[in-house]
mmCIF file of C-alpha atoms in Angstrom:
data_model
loop_
_atom_site.group_PDB
_atom_site.id
_atom_site.type_symbol
_atom_site.label_atom_id
_atom_site.label_comp_id
_atom_site.label_asym_id
_atom_site.label_seq_id
_atom_site.Cartn_x
_atom_site.Cartn_y
_atom_site.Cartn_z
ATOM 1 C CA MET A 278 -0.394 -10.016 -10.578
ATOM 2 C CA ALA A 279 -2.279 -12.154 -13.080
ATOM 3 C CA HIS A 280 0.973 -13.680 -14.299
ATOM 4 C CA ILE A 281 1.488 -15.203 -10.852
ATOM 5 C CA LEU A 282 -1.938 -16.803 -10.799
ATOM 6 C CA PHE A 283 -2.118 -18.169 -14.334
ATOM 7 C CA PHE A 284 1.444 -19.018 -15.327
ATOM 8 C CA ARG A 285 3.475 -21.490 -13.355
ATOM 9 C CA TYR A 286 7.060 -20.638 -12.677
ATOM 10 C CA PRO A 287 9.532 -23.250 -13.872
ATOM 11 C CA LEU A 288 10.176 -25.874 -11.267
ATOM 12 C CA TYR A 289 13.611 -26.052 -9.725
ATOM 13 C CA ASP A 290 15.842 -28.878 -10.878
ATOM 14 C CA THR A 291 17.256 -29.965 -7.538
ATOM 15 C CA PRO A 292 15.919 -29.954 -3.997
ATOM 16 C CA GLN A 293 18.749 -27.604 -2.989
ATOM 17 C CA GLU A 294 17.601 -24.991 -5.533
ATOM 18 C CA ARG A 295 14.016 -25.408 -4.370
ATOM 19 C CA GLN A 296 15.037 -24.933 -0.734
ATOM 20 C CA ALA A 297 17.100 -21.840 -1.603
ATOM 21 C CA GLY A 298 14.088 -20.327 -3.378
ATOM 22 C CA LYS A 299 11.879 -21.016 -0.367
ATOM 23 C CA ILE A 300 14.395 -19.403 1.977
ATOM 24 C CA ARG A 301 14.675 -16.324 -0.251
ATOM 25 C CA LEU A 302 10.892 -15.948 -0.388
ATOM 26 C CA SER A 303 10.517 -16.437 3.374
ATOM 27 C CA ILE A 304 13.195 -13.788 4.077
ATOM 28 C CA PHE A 305 11.330 -11.387 1.787
ATOM 29 C CA LEU A 306 8.004 -12.065 3.549
ATOM 30 C CA ILE A 307 9.516 -11.738 7.036
ATOM 31 C CA ALA A 308 11.186 -8.438 6.082
ATOM 32 C CA GLY A 309 7.845 -7.223 4.731
ATOM 33 C CA GLU A 310 6.241 -8.146 8.033
ATOM 34 C CA CYS A 311 8.885 -6.274 10.039
ATOM 35 C CA VAL A 312 8.524 -3.143 7.918
ATOM 36 C CA GLY A 313 4.775 -3.349 7.304
ATOM 37 C CA LEU A 314 3.560 -3.687 10.874
ATOM 38 C CA PRO A 315 5.139 -0.447 12.187
ATOM 39 C CA ALA A 316 4.042 1.366 9.025
ATOM 40 C CA LEU A 317 0.460 0.180 9.521
ATOM 41 C CA VAL A 318 0.472 1.232 13.183
ATOM 42 C CA TRP A 319 1.830 4.653 12.181
ATOM 43 C CA ALA A 320 -0.856 5.068 9.490
ATOM 44 C CA LEU A 321 -3.617 4.106 11.930
ATOM 45 C CA ARG A 322 -2.245 6.555 14.497
ATOM 46 C CA VAL A 323 -2.160 9.388 11.950
ATOM 47 C CA LEU A 324 -5.701 8.582 10.797
ATOM 48 C CA TYR A 325 -6.914 8.526 14.393
ATOM 49 C CA GLY A 326 -5.361 11.946 15.013
ATOM 50 C CA HIS A 327 -6.933 13.257 11.821
ATOM 51 C CA HIS A 328 -10.328 11.885 12.827
ATOM 52 C CA LYS A 329 -10.000 13.250 16.375
ATOM 53 C CA SER A 330 -9.295 16.748 15.039
ATOM 54 C CA GLY A 331 -12.557 16.660 13.092
ATOM 55 C CA GLY A 332 -11.266 15.502 9.701
ATOM 56 C CA ARG A 333 -13.011 13.052 7.433
ATOM 57 C CA ILE A 334 -11.474 9.727 6.501
ATOM 58 C CA SER A 335 -12.072 8.210 3.093
ATOM 59 C CA VAL A 336 -13.582 4.743 2.880
ATOM 60 C CA LEU A 337 -10.920 3.854 0.321
ATOM 61 C CA VAL A 338 -8.161 4.550 2.850
ATOM 62 C CA ILE A 339 -9.877 2.377 5.450
ATOM 63 C CA VAL A 340 -10.305 -0.491 2.971
ATOM 64 C CA LEU A 341 -6.655 -0.257 1.894
ATOM 65 C CA LEU A 342 -5.482 -0.362 5.501
ATOM 66 C CA LEU A 343 -7.716 -3.363 6.192
ATOM 67 C CA CYS A 344 -6.214 -5.147 3.163
ATOM 68 C CA ASP A 345 -2.736 -4.424 4.498
ATOM 69 C CA LEU A 346 -3.752 -5.768 7.888
ATOM 70 C CA LEU A 347 -5.103 -8.941 6.288
ATOM 71 C CA GLU A 348 -1.848 -9.424 4.387
ATOM 72 C CA LEU A 349 0.226 -8.897 7.523
ATOM 73 C CA LEU A 350 -1.892 -11.455 9.378
ATOM 74 C CA LEU A 351 -1.540 -14.026 6.572
ATOM 75 C CA ASN A 352 2.234 -13.655 6.090
ATOM 76 C CA PRO A 353 3.236 -15.864 9.071
ATOM 77 C CA TYR A 354 0.919 -18.606 7.795
ATOM 78 C CA ILE A 355 2.401 -18.334 4.309
ATOM 79 C CA VAL A 356 5.970 -18.556 5.607
ATOM 80 C CA THR A 357 5.116 -21.552 7.802
ATOM 81 C CA LYS A 358 3.347 -23.342 4.955
ATOM 82 C CA LEU A 359 6.182 -22.517 2.582
ATOM 83 C CA LEU A 360 8.880 -23.987 4.786
ATOM 84 C CA GLN A 361 6.929 -27.053 5.946
ATOM 85 C CA ASP A 362 5.313 -28.379 2.770
ATOM 86 C CA ASP A 363 7.357 -29.719 -0.124
ATOM 87 C CA TYR A 364 4.488 -30.504 -2.456
ATOM 88 C CA CYS A 365 2.273 -27.487 -1.825
ATOM 89 C CA TRP A 366 3.992 -25.023 -4.150
ATOM 90 C CA GLU A 367 3.964 -27.285 -7.201
ATOM 91 C CA THR A 368 0.420 -28.601 -7.026
ATOM 92 C CA SER A 369 -1.863 -26.414 -4.936
ATOM 93 C CA SER A 370 -3.588 -23.338 -6.327
ATOM 94 C CA THR A 371 -4.188 -22.090 -2.783
ATOM 95 C CA CYS A 372 -0.468 -21.702 -2.190
ATOM 96 C CA TRP A 373 -0.044 -19.781 -5.439
ATOM 97 C CA ILE A 374 -2.922 -17.452 -4.564
ATOM 98 C CA PHE A 375 -1.476 -16.785 -1.087
ATOM 99 C CA THR A 376 1.893 -15.861 -2.540
ATOM 100 C CA SER A 377 0.263 -13.475 -5.009
ATOM 101 C CA LEU A 378 -1.223 -11.400 -2.176
#
């Protein structure tokens, strides 16, 4: 993940190539949202059943699920920002950090 934060990807030569890259990334993020949300709900349901039957739940599992929830909540913002802003992905460190999540 460090390579995403510290090394800039080469910029696209034409606006058409840049737009195609944005569309590919947004499709990937939307597909991750569609698959990740039901998986998170399933995991929470299984953990609730485990807890209800008297089992113990690790703090690590709870933290990992909260990180997944945070990522799923940020994905729509990332896709919107990606498709609306032309300059954001070449100049802003915030945009690069969001995409590395």
